[in-house]
Coordinates of C-alpha atoms in Angstrom, one line a residue:
M4 CA -170.2 46.2 -123.6
S5 CA -169.2 43.9 -126.4
A6 CA -165.7 43.1 -127.0
P7 CA -165.0 45.4 -129.9
N8 CA -166.6 48.4 -128.0
A9 CA -164.5 47.6 -125.0
L10 CA -161.4 47.4 -127.1
F11 CA -162.3 50.9 -128.6
T12 CA -163.0 52.4 -125.2
E13 CA -159.7 51.1 -123.6
T14 CA -157.6 52.5 -126.4
L15 CA -159.4 55.7 -126.3
L16 CA -158.5 56.1 -122.7
L17 CA -155.0 54.9 -123.0
L18 CA -154.4 57.6 -126.0
G19 CA -156.4 60.2 -124.0
G20 CA -154.2 59.5 -120.8
A21 CA -151.1 60.0 -122.8
V22 CA -152.4 63.3 -124.6
V23 CA -153.4 64.8 -121.2
T24 CA -150.6 63.7 -119.0
A25 CA -147.5 63.8 -121.0
P26 CA -147.7 67.8 -121.7
I27 CA -148.5 68.6 -118.1
F28 CA -145.5 66.5 -116.6
K29 CA -143.1 67.7 -119.5
K30 CA -144.1 71.4 -118.5
L31 CA -143.5 70.5 -114.9
G32 CA -140.0 69.4 -115.8
L33 CA -141.0 65.8 -114.6
G34 CA -140.6 64.1 -117.8
T35 CA -143.2 62.3 -120.2
V36 CA -142.5 59.0 -118.5
L37 CA -143.6 59.9 -115.1
G38 CA -146.7 61.5 -116.9
Y39 CA -147.6 58.1 -118.6
L40 CA -147.2 56.2 -115.3
A41 CA -149.6 58.7 -113.5
A42 CA -151.9 58.2 -116.3
G43 CA -152.0 54.4 -115.8
V44 CA -152.3 54.8 -112.0
V45 CA -155.4 57.0 -112.4
I46 CA -157.0 54.9 -115.2
G47 CA -156.5 51.7 -113.7
P48 CA -156.2 51.3 -109.9
I49 CA -158.1 54.6 -109.0
L50 CA -160.8 54.8 -111.6
H51 CA -160.9 51.3 -112.6
G52 CA -161.2 52.1 -116.3
I53 CA -159.3 49.3 -117.4
G54 CA -159.3 46.3 -115.5
D55 CA -156.6 43.9 -117.3
G56 CA -153.5 45.8 -117.2
E57 CA -151.4 42.7 -118.1
S58 CA -152.9 42.2 -121.4
V59 CA -152.2 45.8 -122.3
L60 CA -148.7 45.5 -121.0
G61 CA -148.2 42.4 -123.2
V62 CA -149.1 44.4 -126.3
A63 CA -147.3 47.6 -125.3
E64 CA -144.0 45.8 -124.9
L65 CA -143.8 46.1 -128.7
G66 CA -142.9 49.8 -127.7
V67 CA -139.8 48.5 -126.1
V68 CA -139.0 46.2 -129.2
F69 CA -139.3 49.1 -131.6
L70 CA -137.0 51.4 -129.4
L71 CA -134.4 48.6 -129.3
F72 CA -134.6 48.3 -133.3
I73 CA -134.1 52.1 -133.8
I74 CA -131.2 51.9 -131.2
G75 CA -129.6 49.2 -133.1
L76 CA -129.9 51.2 -136.4
E77 CA -127.7 53.8 -134.8
L78 CA -125.2 51.2 -134.0
K79 CA -123.0 49.7 -136.8
P80 CA -121.4 46.4 -136.0
S81 CA -118.0 47.8 -135.8
R82 CA -119.2 50.2 -133.2
L83 CA -120.9 47.3 -131.2
W84 CA -117.4 45.6 -131.2
Q85 CA -115.8 48.7 -129.7
M86 CA -118.4 48.6 -127.1
R87 CA -117.6 44.9 -126.1
R88 CA -115.6 45.6 -122.9
D89 CA -118.3 47.9 -121.6
I90 CA -121.1 45.3 -122.5
F91 CA -119.4 42.2 -121.1
G92 CA -117.1 43.7 -118.6
L93 CA -119.0 46.6 -117.0
G94 CA -122.3 44.9 -117.7
T95 CA -121.4 41.5 -116.2
A96 CA -119.9 43.2 -113.0
Q97 CA -122.9 45.3 -112.4
V98 CA -125.4 42.4 -112.6
V99 CA -123.3 40.0 -110.4
I100 CA -122.1 42.3 -107.9
T101 CA -125.7 43.9 -107.4
G102 CA -127.5 40.5 -107.6
I103 CA -125.3 39.1 -104.9
L104 CA -125.9 42.2 -102.5
L105 CA -129.6 42.2 -103.1
T106 CA -129.9 38.5 -102.7
G107 CA -128.4 39.0 -99.2
A108 CA -130.6 41.7 -98.5
A109 CA -133.7 39.7 -99.5
Y110 CA -132.6 36.7 -97.5
L111 CA -132.0 38.9 -94.3
S112 CA -135.4 40.4 -94.7
G113 CA -137.1 37.1 -94.3
V114 CA -139.4 37.8 -97.1
T115 CA -138.6 34.5 -98.9
G116 CA -136.1 31.5 -98.5
W117 CA -132.6 31.3 -100.0
R118 CA -133.6 30.0 -103.3
G119 CA -136.3 32.5 -103.8
S120 CA -133.7 35.4 -102.5
I121 CA -131.4 34.6 -105.3
I122 CA -134.2 35.0 -107.7
A123 CA -135.4 38.2 -106.1
G124 CA -131.8 39.7 -105.8
F125 CA -130.9 39.0 -109.3
G126 CA -134.2 40.0 -110.7
L127 CA -133.9 43.4 -109.0
S128 CA -130.4 43.9 -110.3
L129 CA -132.0 44.3 -113.7
S130 CA -132.7 47.9 -114.8
S131 CA -135.4 49.1 -117.0
T132 CA -134.3 49.6 -120.9
A133 CA -137.5 51.4 -121.8
F134 CA -137.2 54.1 -118.8
A135 CA -133.4 54.6 -119.1
M136 CA -133.3 54.9 -123.1
Q137 CA -136.5 57.1 -123.1
I138 CA -134.8 59.6 -120.5
L139 CA -131.6 59.4 -122.5
E140 CA -133.5 60.3 -125.9
E141 CA -135.5 63.1 -124.1
Q142 CA -132.2 64.7 -123.0
G143 CA -130.4 64.1 -126.2
D144 CA -127.7 61.9 -124.4
V145 CA -127.8 58.5 -126.1
N146 CA -124.4 59.3 -128.0
T147 CA -122.7 60.7 -124.9
R148 CA -120.1 58.8 -123.3
Y149 CA -122.1 58.2 -120.2
G150 CA -125.3 57.4 -122.6
Q151 CA -123.2 54.6 -124.3
R152 CA -122.0 53.0 -121.2
S153 CA -125.3 53.2 -119.8
F154 CA -126.5 51.3 -122.9
S155 CA -123.9 48.8 -122.7
M156 CA -125.1 47.8 -119.2
L157 CA -128.8 47.6 -120.3
L158 CA -127.7 45.3 -123.2
L159 CA -126.0 42.8 -120.9
Q160 CA -129.0 42.9 -118.7
D161 CA -131.3 42.0 -121.7
L162 CA -128.8 39.1 -122.3
A163 CA -128.8 38.0 -118.8
I164 CA -132.4 37.3 -118.6
V165 CA -131.6 33.8 -120.5
P166 CA -129.3 32.3 -117.7
L167 CA -131.6 33.8 -115.0
L168 CA -134.6 32.0 -116.4
A169 CA -132.4 28.9 -116.7
L170 CA -131.4 29.4 -113.0
V171 CA -135.4 29.5 -112.1
T172 CA -135.6 26.0 -113.8
V173 CA -132.5 24.7 -111.7
L174 CA -133.6 26.3 -108.4
D175 CA -137.3 25.1 -108.8
G176 CA -136.2 21.3 -108.0
P177 CA -134.8 18.2 -109.6
K178 CA -138.1 17.0 -111.3
E179 CA -138.3 20.3 -113.2
A180 CA -134.7 20.5 -113.9
T181 CA -133.5 20.3 -117.4
N182 CA -130.2 20.4 -119.3
P183 CA -129.6 24.0 -120.0
V184 CA -127.1 23.2 -122.6
P185 CA -129.5 22.7 -125.4
D186 CA -131.3 25.8 -124.7
F187 CA -128.2 27.6 -124.8
A188 CA -127.1 26.0 -128.2
I189 CA -130.7 27.0 -129.6
A190 CA -130.1 30.6 -128.5
V191 CA -126.7 30.8 -130.0
G192 CA -128.0 29.1 -133.2
A193 CA -130.9 31.8 -133.4
V194 CA -128.4 34.6 -132.9
G195 CA -126.2 33.3 -135.7
A196 CA -129.3 32.8 -138.1
M197 CA -130.3 36.6 -137.3
I198 CA -126.8 37.7 -138.3
I199 CA -126.9 35.7 -141.5
A200 CA -130.3 36.8 -142.5
G201 CA -129.3 40.4 -141.7
R202 CA -126.2 40.4 -143.9
Y203 CA -127.6 38.5 -146.8
L204 CA -131.4 38.8 -146.9
L205 CA -132.5 42.2 -145.3
T206 CA -131.1 44.6 -147.5
P207 CA -132.0 42.7 -150.9
L208 CA -135.4 42.5 -149.5
F209 CA -135.7 46.3 -149.1
Q210 CA -134.2 46.8 -152.5
V211 CA -136.8 44.8 -154.1
I212 CA -139.6 46.6 -152.4
A213 CA -138.1 49.9 -153.0
R214 CA -138.2 49.4 -156.9
T215 CA -141.9 48.9 -156.7
G216 CA -142.3 52.3 -155.1
A217 CA -145.0 51.2 -152.9
R218 CA -144.5 53.1 -149.8
E219 CA -147.0 51.1 -147.6
A220 CA -145.2 47.9 -148.6
M221 CA -141.9 49.6 -147.1
I222 CA -143.7 50.3 -143.9
A223 CA -145.2 46.7 -143.7
A224 CA -141.7 45.4 -144.3
A225 CA -140.1 47.3 -141.6
L226 CA -142.7 46.0 -139.1
F227 CA -142.3 42.6 -140.4
V228 CA -138.6 42.6 -140.0
V229 CA -138.8 44.0 -136.4
M230 CA -141.7 41.8 -135.2
G231 CA -140.4 38.7 -137.0
S232 CA -136.8 39.0 -135.4
A233 CA -138.3 39.6 -132.1
T234 CA -140.5 36.6 -132.4
L235 CA -137.4 34.4 -133.4
M236 CA -135.6 35.4 -130.4
Q237 CA -138.5 34.9 -128.0
L238 CA -138.9 31.3 -129.6
A239 CA -135.2 30.8 -128.8
G240 CA -135.4 31.7 -125.4
L241 CA -134.1 35.2 -125.6
S242 CA -136.0 38.6 -125.1
M243 CA -138.0 40.0 -128.0
A244 CA -136.1 43.4 -127.6
M245 CA -132.8 41.5 -128.1
G246 CA -134.0 40.2 -131.5
A247 CA -135.2 43.7 -132.6
F248 CA -132.0 45.2 -131.6
L249 CA -130.0 42.5 -133.5
S250 CA -132.1 43.2 -136.7
G251 CA -131.4 47.0 -136.4
V252 CA -127.7 46.5 -136.0
M253 CA -127.6 44.3 -139.2
L254 CA -129.4 47.2 -141.1
A255 CA -127.2 49.9 -139.5
E256 CA -125.1 50.2 -142.7
S257 CA -128.0 49.7 -145.0
S258 CA -128.8 52.6 -147.4
Y259 CA -132.5 52.2 -146.3
R260 CA -131.6 53.1 -142.6
H261 CA -133.0 56.4 -142.5
E262 CA -136.2 55.5 -144.2
L263 CA -136.6 52.6 -141.9
E264 CA -136.1 54.7 -138.8
A265 CA -138.8 57.3 -140.1
D266 CA -141.2 54.4 -140.7
I267 CA -140.9 52.9 -137.2
E268 CA -140.5 55.9 -135.1
P269 CA -144.3 56.8 -134.9
F270 CA -145.1 53.1 -133.9
R271 CA -142.5 53.2 -131.3
G272 CA -143.5 56.6 -129.7
V273 CA -147.1 55.6 -129.4
L274 CA -146.5 51.9 -128.1
L275 CA -143.7 53.1 -125.7
A276 CA -146.1 55.5 -124.1
I277 CA -148.8 52.9 -123.9
F278 CA -146.1 50.6 -122.3
F279 CA -145.6 53.1 -119.5
I280 CA -149.2 53.6 -118.8
A281 CA -149.7 49.7 -118.7
V282 CA -147.0 49.6 -116.0
G283 CA -149.2 52.1 -114.2
L284 CA -152.3 50.1 -114.9
S285 CA -150.6 46.9 -113.4
L286 CA -149.7 48.7 -110.2
Q287 CA -151.5 46.8 -107.3
L288 CA -152.4 49.3 -104.8
Q289 CA -153.7 46.8 -102.2
V290 CA -150.4 45.2 -102.2
I291 CA -148.6 48.4 -101.7
L292 CA -151.0 49.3 -98.8
D293 CA -150.6 45.9 -97.2
N294 CA -146.8 46.3 -97.1
V295 CA -146.4 50.0 -97.2
L296 CA -143.6 50.1 -94.5
L297 CA -141.6 47.3 -96.2
I298 CA -141.9 49.1 -99.5
I299 CA -141.0 52.5 -98.0
V300 CA -137.8 50.9 -96.6
A301 CA -136.9 48.6 -99.7
V302 CA -137.5 50.8 -102.6
P303 CA -134.8 53.5 -101.4
I304 CA -132.5 50.6 -100.3
I305 CA -132.5 48.9 -103.4
M306 CA -132.0 52.0 -105.5
V307 CA -129.2 53.2 -103.2
V308 CA -127.3 49.8 -103.2
K309 CA -127.8 49.8 -107.1
A310 CA -126.6 53.3 -107.6
A311 CA -123.6 52.9 -105.2
V312 CA -122.4 49.6 -107.1
I313 CA -122.9 51.4 -110.6
Y314 CA -121.0 54.5 -109.5
S315 CA -118.1 52.5 -107.8
I316 CA -117.6 50.0 -111.0
C317 CA -117.9 53.1 -113.3
R318 CA -115.2 54.9 -111.5
V319 CA -112.9 52.0 -111.3
S320 CA -113.4 51.3 -115.0
G321 CA -112.3 54.9 -115.8
S322 CA -115.6 57.0 -116.0
P323 CA -115.0 60.6 -114.7
H324 CA -117.2 61.6 -111.5
N325 CA -119.8 63.4 -113.6
D326 CA -120.5 60.4 -116.0
A327 CA -120.5 57.9 -113.2
I328 CA -123.1 59.8 -111.2
R329 CA -125.3 60.3 -114.3
I330 CA -125.1 56.5 -115.0
A331 CA -125.8 55.6 -111.3
F332 CA -128.7 57.8 -111.0
L333 CA -130.2 56.6 -114.3
L334 CA -130.1 53.0 -113.7
P335 CA -131.0 52.4 -110.0
Q336 CA -134.6 51.0 -110.8
G337 CA -135.8 47.6 -111.4
G338 CA -136.6 46.5 -114.9
E339 CA -139.4 45.3 -117.1
F340 CA -137.6 41.8 -117.2
G341 CA -137.9 41.5 -113.5
F342 CA -141.8 41.1 -114.1
V343 CA -141.2 38.2 -116.3
L344 CA -138.5 36.6 -113.9
F345 CA -140.8 36.9 -110.9
S346 CA -143.9 35.8 -112.7
T347 CA -142.0 32.7 -114.0
A348 CA -140.4 31.8 -110.3
S349 CA -144.1 32.1 -108.8
A350 CA -145.6 29.8 -111.4
S351 CA -144.9 26.7 -109.3
G352 CA -145.0 28.4 -105.9
A353 CA -141.7 26.6 -104.9
L354 CA -139.6 29.7 -105.3
L355 CA -141.9 32.7 -104.7
T356 CA -145.3 32.7 -103.5
G357 CA -147.9 34.8 -105.7
S358 CA -148.0 37.5 -102.8
T359 CA -144.1 37.8 -102.7
A360 CA -144.0 38.2 -106.4
S361 CA -146.7 40.8 -106.5
L362 CA -144.7 42.5 -103.7
L363 CA -141.5 42.4 -105.8
I364 CA -143.3 43.6 -109.0
A365 CA -144.9 46.7 -106.8
I366 CA -141.2 47.5 -105.7
V367 CA -139.9 47.4 -109.3
T368 CA -142.9 49.5 -110.4
L369 CA -142.5 52.2 -107.8
S370 CA -138.6 52.3 -108.5
M371 CA -139.4 52.9 -112.2
A372 CA -141.8 55.8 -111.2
L373 CA -139.1 57.3 -109.2
T374 CA -136.5 57.3 -112.1
P375 CA -137.2 60.7 -113.6
L376 CA -136.9 62.1 -110.1
S377 CA -133.6 60.3 -109.5
T378 CA -132.1 61.7 -112.7
A379 CA -133.1 65.0 -111.8
L380 CA -131.5 64.5 -108.3
A381 CA -128.3 63.7 -110.0
K382 CA -127.6 67.1 -111.0
R383 CA -126.9 68.1 -107.4
F384 CA -124.0 65.8 -107.3
L385 CA -122.4 66.9 -110.5
R386 CA -119.1 69.1 -110.3
D387 CA -119.3 72.3 -112.2
D388 CA -115.7 72.4 -113.3
A389 CA -115.7 69.2 -115.2
H390 CA -115.9 69.3 -119.1
E391 CA -118.5 67.0 -120.4
E392 CA -117.0 64.6 -123.1
L393 CA -118.3 62.4 -125.6
D394 CA -116.9 59.2 -127.0
E395 CA -114.3 60.0 -129.9
D396 CA -115.6 57.8 -132.6
F397 CA -114.3 58.8 -136.0
E398 CA -115.7 56.1 -137.9
G399 CA -116.6 57.5 -141.6
A400 CA -114.3 60.6 -141.1
G401 CA -111.7 61.5 -143.6
S402 CA -113.2 64.1 -146.1
D403 CA -111.3 66.8 -148.6
V404 CA -112.5 69.4 -146.1
M405 CA -112.0 69.4 -142.4
M406 CA -113.7 71.9 -140.4
I407 CA -112.5 72.5 -136.7
G408 CA -115.3 74.2 -134.6
F409 CA -119.0 74.1 -135.8
S410 CA -119.7 77.8 -134.7
R411 CA -122.2 80.1 -136.3
F412 CA -119.7 81.0 -138.8
G413 CA -118.8 77.4 -139.5
Q414 CA -122.5 76.3 -139.8
I415 CA -122.8 79.0 -142.6
A416 CA -119.7 78.1 -144.4
A417 CA -120.5 74.3 -144.1
Q418 CA -124.1 75.1 -146.1
I419 CA -122.0 76.4 -149.0
L420 CA -119.8 73.5 -149.2
L421 CA -122.7 71.0 -148.9
A422 CA -124.5 72.8 -151.4
G423 CA -121.6 72.4 -153.9
G424 CA -121.7 68.7 -153.4
R425 CA -118.7 68.5 -151.1
D426 CA -118.3 66.4 -147.8
V427 CA -117.0 67.9 -144.9
T428 CA -115.6 66.3 -141.6
V429 CA -116.7 68.4 -138.8
I430 CA -114.9 68.3 -135.3
D431 CA -116.2 70.1 -132.3
Y432 CA -115.4 70.0 -128.5
S433 CA -118.7 71.0 -127.1
A434 CA -121.1 68.2 -126.3
D435 CA -124.0 70.6 -126.2
R436 CA -123.3 71.8 -129.8
I437 CA -123.1 68.4 -131.0
R438 CA -126.4 67.4 -129.4
Q439 CA -128.1 70.5 -130.8
A440 CA -126.5 69.7 -134.4
S441 CA -127.4 66.2 -134.5
A442 CA -131.1 67.4 -133.8
F443 CA -131.1 68.8 -137.3
G444 CA -129.4 65.7 -138.9
F445 CA -125.8 66.8 -139.0
R446 CA -123.0 64.3 -138.2
I447 CA -120.3 66.0 -136.0
Y448 CA -117.4 64.3 -134.4
F449 CA -116.3 65.1 -130.8
G450 CA -112.9 65.8 -130.3
D451 CA -110.2 68.4 -129.4
G452 CA -108.8 70.2 -132.5
T453 CA -105.6 71.1 -130.6
R454 CA -104.6 67.2 -130.3
K455 CA -102.6 65.6 -132.9
D456 CA -104.1 62.2 -132.4
V457 CA -107.5 63.5 -132.7
L458 CA -106.9 65.3 -136.1
R459 CA -105.2 62.1 -137.2
S460 CA -108.0 59.9 -136.3
A461 CA -110.5 62.3 -137.9
G462 CA -108.6 61.9 -141.3
I463 CA -106.6 65.1 -141.6
D464 CA -104.1 63.0 -144.0
K465 CA -106.8 63.2 -146.3
A466 CA -107.8 66.7 -146.1
K467 CA -106.9 69.2 -148.8
I468 CA -108.3 72.1 -146.7
V469 CA -108.5 72.6 -143.0
M470 CA -111.1 75.2 -141.9
V471 CA -110.3 76.4 -138.4
C472 CA -113.6 78.1 -137.1
T473 CA -113.2 78.1 -133.5
H474 CA -114.2 81.1 -131.2
D475 CA -111.1 81.5 -129.1
R476 CA -108.0 83.2 -130.6
E477 CA -105.5 81.2 -128.5
I478 CA -107.2 77.8 -129.6
T479 CA -107.3 78.9 -133.2
D480 CA -103.5 80.0 -133.2
K481 CA -102.6 76.6 -131.4
I482 CA -104.4 74.5 -134.3
V483 CA -102.9 76.6 -136.8
E484 CA -99.3 76.0 -135.5
L485 CA -100.0 72.3 -135.1
V486 CA -101.5 71.8 -138.6
Q487 CA -98.5 73.9 -140.2
T488 CA -96.1 71.8 -138.4
E489 CA -97.5 68.3 -138.6
Y490 CA -99.6 68.6 -141.7
P491 CA -98.1 71.1 -144.2
H492 CA -99.8 69.5 -147.0
A493 CA -103.2 71.0 -146.0
K494 CA -104.3 74.4 -146.9
L495 CA -105.5 76.4 -143.8
F496 CA -108.6 78.5 -144.2
V497 CA -109.0 80.4 -140.8
R498 CA -111.7 82.5 -139.3
S499 CA -109.9 85.4 -137.3
Y500 CA -111.0 87.0 -134.0
D501 CA -110.2 90.6 -135.3
R502 CA -108.2 92.7 -137.5
I503 CA -105.0 92.2 -135.3
H504 CA -105.6 88.4 -135.5
S505 CA -105.9 88.7 -139.2
I506 CA -102.8 90.4 -139.8
A507 CA -101.0 87.8 -137.4
L508 CA -102.5 85.1 -139.3
R509 CA -101.2 86.4 -142.6
N510 CA -97.8 86.9 -141.2
N511 CA -97.9 83.1 -140.2
G512 CA -98.7 82.2 -143.7
V513 CA -102.3 80.7 -143.6
D514 CA -103.7 80.3 -147.1
Y515 CA -106.9 82.4 -146.3
E516 CA -108.4 84.3 -143.3
L517 CA -111.6 86.2 -142.9
R518 CA -113.1 88.2 -139.9
E519 CA -116.7 86.9 -139.5
T520 CA -118.0 90.5 -139.1
V521 CA -116.6 92.0 -142.2
E522 CA -119.0 90.6 -145.0
S523 CA -121.9 90.8 -142.8
G524 CA -121.1 94.4 -141.8
L525 CA -120.5 95.2 -145.5
L526 CA -123.7 93.8 -146.6
F527 CA -125.6 95.6 -143.6
G528 CA -124.2 99.0 -144.6
R529 CA -125.1 98.5 -148.4
R530 CA -128.8 97.4 -147.5
T531 CA -128.9 100.5 -145.3
L532 CA -127.7 102.8 -148.3
E533 CA -130.4 101.2 -150.4
A534 CA -133.1 102.0 -148.0
L535 CA -131.9 105.6 -148.1
G536 CA -132.6 105.7 -151.8
I537 CA -129.4 105.1 -153.3
G538 CA -129.6 102.7 -156.3
E539 CA -128.7 99.1 -156.0
A540 CA -125.8 99.3 -158.5
D541 CA -124.3 102.4 -156.8
A542 CA -124.6 100.8 -153.6
Y543 CA -123.0 97.7 -154.6
A544 CA -120.1 99.8 -156.1
I545 CA -119.5 101.5 -152.9
E546 CA -119.5 98.1 -150.9
E547 CA -116.8 96.6 -153.4
D548 CA -114.7 99.8 -153.1
I549 CA -114.8 99.5 -149.2
R550 CA -113.9 95.8 -149.6
K551 CA -111.1 96.5 -151.8
R552 CA -109.8 99.5 -149.5
D553 CA -109.9 97.1 -146.5
E554 CA -107.9 94.4 -148.2
Q555 CA -105.4 96.9 -149.4
R556 CA -104.9 98.2 -145.8
L557 CA -104.6 94.8 -144.5
V558 CA -101.8 94.1 -147.1
L559 CA -100.1 97.4 -146.0
Q560 CA -100.5 96.6 -142.3
T561 CA -98.9 93.2 -142.7
T562 CA -95.7 94.6 -143.9
E563 CA -95.5 98.1 -142.5
G564 CA -97.4 97.9 -139.2
L565 CA -100.8 98.7 -137.8
Q566 CA -100.8 102.5 -138.5
A567 CA -100.3 101.9 -142.3
G568 CA -103.2 102.8 -144.6
R569 CA -104.9 105.2 -142.4
D570 CA -105.4 107.7 -145.3
M571 CA -107.7 105.0 -146.7
L572 CA -110.3 105.2 -144.1
F573 CA -113.3 107.3 -144.4
S574 CA -114.0 109.6 -141.3
H575 CA -116.8 111.9 -143.1
P576 CA -119.3 111.7 -145.6
V577 CA -117.7 111.8 -149.0
K578 CA -119.2 114.5 -151.6
P579 CA -119.9 114.7 -154.4
E580 CA -118.2 111.4 -155.8
P581 CA -118.6 108.6 -153.2
L582 CA -115.8 106.7 -154.6
M583 CA -113.1 109.6 -154.4
K584 CA -109.9 109.4 -152.3
P585 CA -110.6 110.8 -148.7
K586 CA -108.9 114.3 -148.1
R587 CA -108.6 113.9 -144.2
T588 CA -107.7 110.9 -142.0
M589 CA -109.4 109.5 -139.3
D590 CA -108.9 110.0 -135.5
V591 CA -111.8 107.8 -134.0
F592 CA -112.4 104.5 -135.6
D593 CA -114.1 101.1 -135.0
D594 CA -112.4 97.9 -133.7
D595 CA -112.8 95.9 -136.9
L596 CA -112.3 98.3 -139.8
A597 CA -109.6 100.5 -138.2
A598 CA -106.2 100.1 -136.9
P599 CA -106.4 100.3 -133.0
T600 CA -105.0 102.9 -130.8
E601 CA -102.0 102.2 -128.7
K602 CA -104.4 101.6 -125.7
Q603 CA -106.3 99.2 -127.7
T604 CA -103.2 97.4 -128.9
A605 CA -102.1 97.1 -125.2
D606 CA -105.6 95.8 -124.3
A607 CA -105.5 93.2 -127.2

């Protein structure tokens, strides 16, 4: 078979494997990553459809590069600076402690000598950025507190590959040893060049291309920036993924950020899928069969050690139990940079033999394959009573309107404001609701609206109007009291729980209140009248009359008590004139339009 035909056939097999296995494994709840791995194992080691998995893996690593670029687009430099303690503190502690423990385990196992054990231990301490970030994205947890801490560790591990490769050179013997200082200086210089280029060249470049209106040129420019920055970092001795990440961070504040993300996303998805398939292709079944007992013991030990270390340092550094568990069960696997480290160490044969390197690569691959199962197992160790929290990042907040609570009611109200060209700072305390809203493109800030420090950080001093759209009456009242006491300059527009709550809010002096059921109920009734044959004008007039009566009753009840205005309620059909004043009062009434009975008042 000629080379072009072979390339076409291999590409067809890779894409077909992704198309078949991803939906099946997703439906089974195992995740697409495990599906791609399974496709690779079937296509390669079992059916021998593709023989050279390493070459496919080399190309498919661009998927990891594009993934890191998109992650960088979501992280502004100021946000990255805020994460520095997690990156250099938590991340360094994880690599060093895990590396030392696994070095000891490798040496005691007798697989290799002490120098090789150091490379094996620290190589196994690295986790898979591709696997972990893909799982976080699938679950919508990238911006959660535990997702950000997980990413901080992964970012430090990507940086750690540089000193680890230098360590290979040092341990390989005096004749191969070189001074690592020049290499370090080159790496620092490359990072500096990336930062300068990103700050002064990238945005003007996209501005020039955008003026031409050539859509394909924008896509080509996006690919050029990602691959060019990745290549520059690789030439400097850093990882390609690190270069792509830095270029993404430099463009995070660019007005072209969303367009770049949309251009890169299709390439990222396809290439990342092929990367996972390539990992399966590279799995050496014969090595596994020859060392099956060692692997059966080694893989769970490595994953348990890493999980225990990660859980411990996360707890010590302030993570709650649930977050520490999620991180520990997300990052216990080996990483793709372990492949690079083990291959480099086995090149001369002085540190690792070829068979030992293959064994370590097989262990890393199997630990990757178990990651989706590991994250699923984490749910068994979570505590139900813990409220999931996200990082309180209020960068960019501070609008004329602050909305507290992004409920159904708030979502509809926000649409009116956005359509009117007004910006809204939205705060919500539900991690699930924030994830759901972010899927539709909304930027919502996580925070407890009953806390003064949260409101201040979210820019309440700049707010002209505070919209309280929370579900719970007690929480609403607490927010109203806090805003009236601490920020009297802001007008309060409040969603009330029921009629009694509306009266209480009016007595407390809010600027505007509304029960969410009133307007929808009025419209529903008007549409029903129209369906019964009443003209639109008459039905609208009746609706307006009921709205006015309801408002008049509320005014009376605010000053005279709950029983005031009962004569304004309709208890029977009004004939012949729909808008005439009723002659009889009402004995049974509903919870929202009428004043409650004594029993209802007691229950409230």
